[in-house]
mmCIF file of C-alpha atoms in Angstrom:
data_model
loop_
_atom_site.group_PDB
_atom_site.id
_atom_site.type_symbol
_atom_site.label_atom_id
_atom_site.label_comp_id
_atom_site.label_asym_id
_atom_site.label_seq_id
_atom_site.Cartn_x
_atom_site.Cartn_y
_atom_site.Cartn_z
ATOM 1 C CA MET A 15 63.536 -0.660 -25.794
ATOM 2 C CA SER A 16 64.181 3.060 -25.449
ATOM 3 C CA ILE A 17 61.473 5.500 -24.451
ATOM 4 C CA ARG A 18 61.904 7.327 -27.784
ATOM 5 C CA TYR A 19 60.842 4.214 -29.718
ATOM 6 C CA LEU A 20 57.897 3.670 -27.384
ATOM 7 C CA VAL A 21 56.751 7.266 -27.862
ATOM 8 C CA ALA A 22 57.179 7.028 -31.644
ATOM 9 C CA GLY A 23 55.198 3.775 -31.747
ATOM 10 C CA ALA A 24 52.397 5.197 -29.622
ATOM 11 C CA ALA A 25 52.350 8.316 -31.785
ATOM 12 C CA ALA A 26 52.032 6.247 -34.951
ATOM 13 C CA ILE A 27 49.070 4.415 -33.435
ATOM 14 C CA LEU A 28 47.496 7.720 -32.393
ATOM 15 C CA LEU A 29 47.922 9.219 -35.856
ATOM 16 C CA SER A 30 46.505 6.172 -37.595
ATOM 17 C CA ALA A 31 43.511 6.274 -35.257
ATOM 18 C CA CYS A 32 42.876 9.969 -35.942
ATOM 19 C CA ALA A 33 41.067 9.380 -39.195
ATOM 20 C CA SER A 34 38.475 6.708 -39.680
ATOM 21 C CA SER A 35 38.993 4.304 -42.524
ATOM 22 C CA ASN A 36 35.739 5.285 -44.209
ATOM 23 C CA GLY A 37 36.062 9.019 -43.562
ATOM 24 C CA HIS A 38 32.607 9.319 -41.936
ATOM 25 C CA GLN A 39 33.678 9.971 -38.366
ATOM 26 C CA SER A 40 36.515 12.357 -39.079
ATOM 27 C CA ALA A 41 34.641 14.292 -41.752
ATOM 28 C CA SER A 42 31.978 15.259 -39.240
ATOM 29 C CA VAL A 43 34.449 16.771 -36.770
ATOM 30 C CA ASN A 44 35.026 20.127 -38.513
ATOM 31 C CA GLY A 45 33.498 19.890 -41.931
ATOM 32 C CA ARG A 46 33.401 17.532 -44.827
ATOM 33 C CA ALA A 47 36.035 15.821 -46.897
ATOM 34 C CA GLY A 48 36.498 17.797 -50.094
ATOM 35 C CA GLN A 49 35.984 21.119 -48.302
ATOM 36 C CA LYS A 50 38.037 23.896 -49.880
ATOM 37 C CA MET A 51 39.320 26.991 -48.126
ATOM 38 C CA THR A 52 41.928 29.664 -48.625
ATOM 39 C CA VAL A 53 44.506 29.667 -45.849
ATOM 40 C CA ARG A 54 47.652 31.528 -44.904
ATOM 41 C CA THR A 55 50.750 29.328 -45.066
ATOM 42 C CA THR A 56 54.265 29.773 -43.805
ATOM 43 C CA ALA A 57 57.194 27.349 -43.677
ATOM 44 C CA TYR A 58 59.531 25.941 -41.048
ATOM 45 C CA THR A 59 62.538 23.664 -41.003
ATOM 46 C CA HIS A 60 64.151 21.217 -38.603
ATOM 47 C CA THR A 61 66.997 23.621 -37.733
ATOM 48 C CA GLU A 62 64.499 25.759 -35.794
ATOM 49 C CA ALA A 63 63.343 25.046 -32.246
ATOM 50 C CA GLY A 64 61.712 21.634 -32.062
ATOM 51 C CA GLY A 65 64.232 19.961 -34.336
ATOM 52 C CA SER A 66 63.319 17.139 -36.696
ATOM 53 C CA VAL A 67 60.702 15.536 -34.423
ATOM 54 C CA ASN A 68 57.037 16.311 -35.049
ATOM 55 C CA GLY A 69 54.297 16.776 -32.445
ATOM 56 C CA ILE A 70 53.583 13.045 -32.267
ATOM 57 C CA GLY A 71 57.175 11.974 -31.746
ATOM 58 C CA GLY A 72 57.978 10.902 -35.318
ATOM 59 C CA ARG A 73 60.320 12.470 -37.844
ATOM 60 C CA LEU A 74 59.235 15.401 -39.971
ATOM 61 C CA ARG A 75 58.513 14.203 -43.516
ATOM 62 C CA PHE A 76 59.211 15.790 -46.889
ATOM 63 C CA LYS A 77 60.542 13.131 -49.257
ATOM 64 C CA SER A 78 57.551 10.822 -48.977
ATOM 65 C CA ASN A 79 54.014 10.444 -50.294
ATOM 66 C CA VAL A 80 52.809 12.623 -47.436
ATOM 67 C CA ARG A 81 54.607 15.722 -46.155
ATOM 68 C CA SER A 82 54.489 17.140 -42.643
ATOM 69 C CA ALA A 83 52.617 20.296 -41.780
ATOM 70 C CA ALA A 84 51.812 22.095 -38.544
ATOM 71 C CA ALA A 85 48.741 24.005 -37.373
ATOM 72 C CA ASP A 86 46.720 24.896 -34.313
ATOM 73 C CA TRP A 87 45.150 21.491 -33.545
ATOM 74 C CA SER A 88 41.990 23.098 -32.237
ATOM 75 C CA TRP A 89 41.465 24.477 -35.762
ATOM 76 C CA LEU A 90 42.970 21.725 -37.966
ATOM 77 C CA PRO A 91 43.197 18.629 -35.759
ATOM 78 C CA LEU A 92 45.979 16.090 -35.685
ATOM 79 C CA GLY A 93 45.746 13.812 -38.719
ATOM 80 C CA THR A 94 43.991 16.285 -41.047
ATOM 81 C CA ARG A 95 45.053 15.508 -44.629
ATOM 82 C CA PHE A 96 44.958 18.106 -47.378
ATOM 83 C CA ARG A 97 46.281 19.131 -50.782
ATOM 84 C CA ILE A 98 47.093 22.559 -52.122
ATOM 85 C CA ALA A 99 44.869 23.306 -55.123
ATOM 86 C CA GLY A 100 46.566 22.327 -58.361
ATOM 87 C CA ASP A 101 49.133 20.126 -56.597
ATOM 88 C CA LYS A 102 49.032 16.330 -56.204
ATOM 89 C CA GLN A 103 51.228 16.383 -53.075
ATOM 90 C CA GLU A 104 49.434 15.366 -49.882
ATOM 91 C CA TYR A 105 50.133 16.927 -46.481
ATOM 92 C CA VAL A 106 49.145 15.860 -42.982
ATOM 93 C CA ILE A 107 48.879 17.916 -39.818
ATOM 94 C CA GLU A 108 51.198 16.142 -37.374
ATOM 95 C CA ASP A 109 52.893 19.073 -35.723
ATOM 96 C CA TYR A 110 51.992 22.307 -33.932
ATOM 97 C CA GLY A 111 53.787 25.429 -32.791
ATOM 98 C CA SER A 112 53.282 28.338 -30.431
ATOM 99 C CA ALA A 113 53.195 30.893 -33.262
ATOM 100 C CA LEU A 114 50.295 29.047 -34.928
ATOM 101 C CA VAL A 115 47.798 29.007 -32.062
ATOM 102 C CA GLY A 116 44.732 31.101 -32.866
ATOM 103 C CA ARG A 117 46.087 32.183 -36.237
ATOM 104 C CA GLN A 118 44.502 29.792 -38.767
ATOM 105 C CA THR A 119 47.877 29.398 -40.446
ATOM 106 C CA ILE A 120 49.426 26.194 -41.758
ATOM 107 C CA ASP A 121 53.195 25.844 -41.385
ATOM 108 C CA MET A 122 54.649 23.669 -44.155
ATOM 109 C CA TYR A 123 57.752 21.628 -43.310
ATOM 110 C CA MET A 124 60.720 22.265 -45.626
ATOM 111 C CA PRO A 125 64.004 20.328 -45.335
ATOM 112 C CA THR A 126 66.267 23.358 -45.877
ATOM 113 C CA ARG A 127 66.328 26.951 -44.705
ATOM 114 C CA LYS A 128 66.595 28.085 -48.349
ATOM 115 C CA MET A 129 63.366 26.265 -49.253
ATOM 116 C CA MET A 130 61.714 27.661 -46.132
ATOM 117 C CA ASN A 131 62.702 31.219 -47.044
ATOM 118 C CA ASN A 132 61.623 30.723 -50.669
ATOM 119 C CA TRP A 133 58.177 29.631 -49.477
ATOM 120 C CA GLY A 134 57.746 32.784 -47.414
ATOM 121 C CA VAL A 135 54.103 33.580 -46.679
ATOM 122 C CA ARG A 136 51.512 32.415 -49.171
ATOM 123 C CA HIS A 137 47.750 32.411 -49.219
ATOM 124 C CA VAL A 138 46.708 29.198 -50.950
ATOM 125 C CA GLU A 139 43.542 27.261 -51.533
ATOM 126 C CA ILE A 140 43.563 23.843 -49.923
ATOM 127 C CA GLU A 141 41.240 20.897 -50.249
ATOM 128 C CA VAL A 142 40.712 18.904 -47.070
ATOM 129 C CA LEU A 143 40.946 15.228 -48.002
ATOM 130 C CA GLU A 144 40.173 13.933 -44.535
ATOM 131 C CA TRP A 145 39.608 15.676 -41.218
ATOM 132 C CA GLY A 146 41.719 14.651 -38.261
ATOM 133 C CA SER A 147 40.368 13.990 -34.810
ATOM 134 C CA LYS A 148 39.850 16.660 -32.177
ATOM 135 C CA SER A 149 39.536 13.974 -29.503
ATOM 136 C CA MET A 150 42.913 12.464 -30.454
ATOM 137 C CA SER A 151 44.426 15.957 -30.557
ATOM 138 C CA LEU A 152 43.109 16.605 -27.058
ATOM 139 C CA LYS A 153 44.309 13.223 -25.807
ATOM 140 C CA LEU A 154 47.854 13.914 -26.985
ATOM 141 C CA LEU A 155 47.967 17.553 -25.860
ATOM 142 C CA ALA A 156 46.387 17.061 -22.414
ATOM 143 C CA GLY A 157 49.692 15.924 -20.894
ATOM 144 C CA ARG A 158 51.640 18.876 -22.297
ATOM 145 C CA THR A 159 49.808 21.775 -20.695
ATOM 146 C CA ARG A 160 52.857 23.280 -19.018
ATOM 147 C CA HIS A 161 53.158 25.417 -22.190
ATOM 148 C CA ASP A 162 50.787 28.372 -22.665
ATOM 149 C CA HIS A 163 50.072 27.626 -26.332
ATOM 150 C CA VAL A 164 49.178 24.012 -25.536
ATOM 151 C CA ARG A 165 46.863 25.107 -22.710
ATOM 152 C CA THR A 166 45.142 27.436 -25.178
ATOM 153 C CA MET A 167 44.594 24.608 -27.697
ATOM 154 C CA VAL A 168 43.375 22.247 -24.962
ATOM 155 C CA ALA A 169 40.883 24.820 -23.673
ATOM 156 C CA SER A 170 39.572 25.379 -27.190
ATOM 157 C CA LEU A 171 39.323 21.638 -27.861
ATOM 158 C CA ARG A 172 37.374 21.227 -24.625
ATOM 159 C CA GLY A 173 34.951 23.920 -25.769
ATOM 160 C CA GLN A 174 36.075 26.439 -23.175
ATOM 161 C CA GLY A 175 36.549 29.124 -25.797
ATOM 162 C CA VAL A 176 39.687 30.974 -26.680
ATOM 163 C CA ILE A 177 41.788 31.740 -23.648
ATOM 164 C CA ALA A 178 44.448 34.397 -23.932
ATOM 165 C CA MET A 179 47.950 32.994 -23.786
ATOM 166 C CA GLY A 180 49.178 33.208 -20.218
ATOM 167 C CA ALA A 181 45.661 33.648 -18.808
ATOM 168 C CA MET A 182 45.315 30.064 -17.624
ATOM 169 C CA PRO A 183 46.985 29.047 -14.387
ATOM 170 C CA LYS A 184 50.082 26.942 -14.683
ATOM 171 C CA ALA A 185 49.597 23.205 -14.346
ATOM 172 C CA ARG A 186 50.723 21.879 -10.986
ATOM 173 C CA THR A 187 53.545 19.403 -10.805
ATOM 174 C CA PHE A 188 53.662 16.902 -7.997
#
C-alpha cells in the first residue's frame, strides 16, 4: 500500500475524530454550535501552490455535500463545520495556508480560477454548525513545524501566544 493512501486514511480518521458525535466536546473548544459571526473570506483553487490535496492529505472538495475551506487552525480548528448565512451548503475546515495565519480569514476552495476570481474578497456571516478540535489540529501540525506559519499556529494552539512569523527557531532535523 502506498504511503499516500496511508496518509489519506489516517487523515480521514483524524478528521472524523475532530468533532464529537454529540457536539458537546467540540462545541466547548471555541464557542457553541450555532454561533454566528461575520468573517472575511477569500478563495483559492487547486492550481495554486499546494495543489488538489488538503491539509489532511485528502482531495479538496467542491462537488459534494461538504465543501473544503481553509483557515488558521488556531482560530478555526480542523474539522470546524459552518454555513454561510442564507445558504444551505456546508463547509468544513480541512486545509490551512500561510497567508491565513493570524488573519481570521476563511479561504473557500473553488474548482476553477474563474470561480476563485469571481468570489474575490467577501465579508459574510457564517453559522458554526460544529467546532473542530484544537487538540487534533495540534496533533496534525506538530510534525510540520519546519514552516514558519505552522510554527505560529502550533505556538498559538499550545497557548504560547502569537509568535511573529520567523521569530521561532527552526526545528532541528536529525
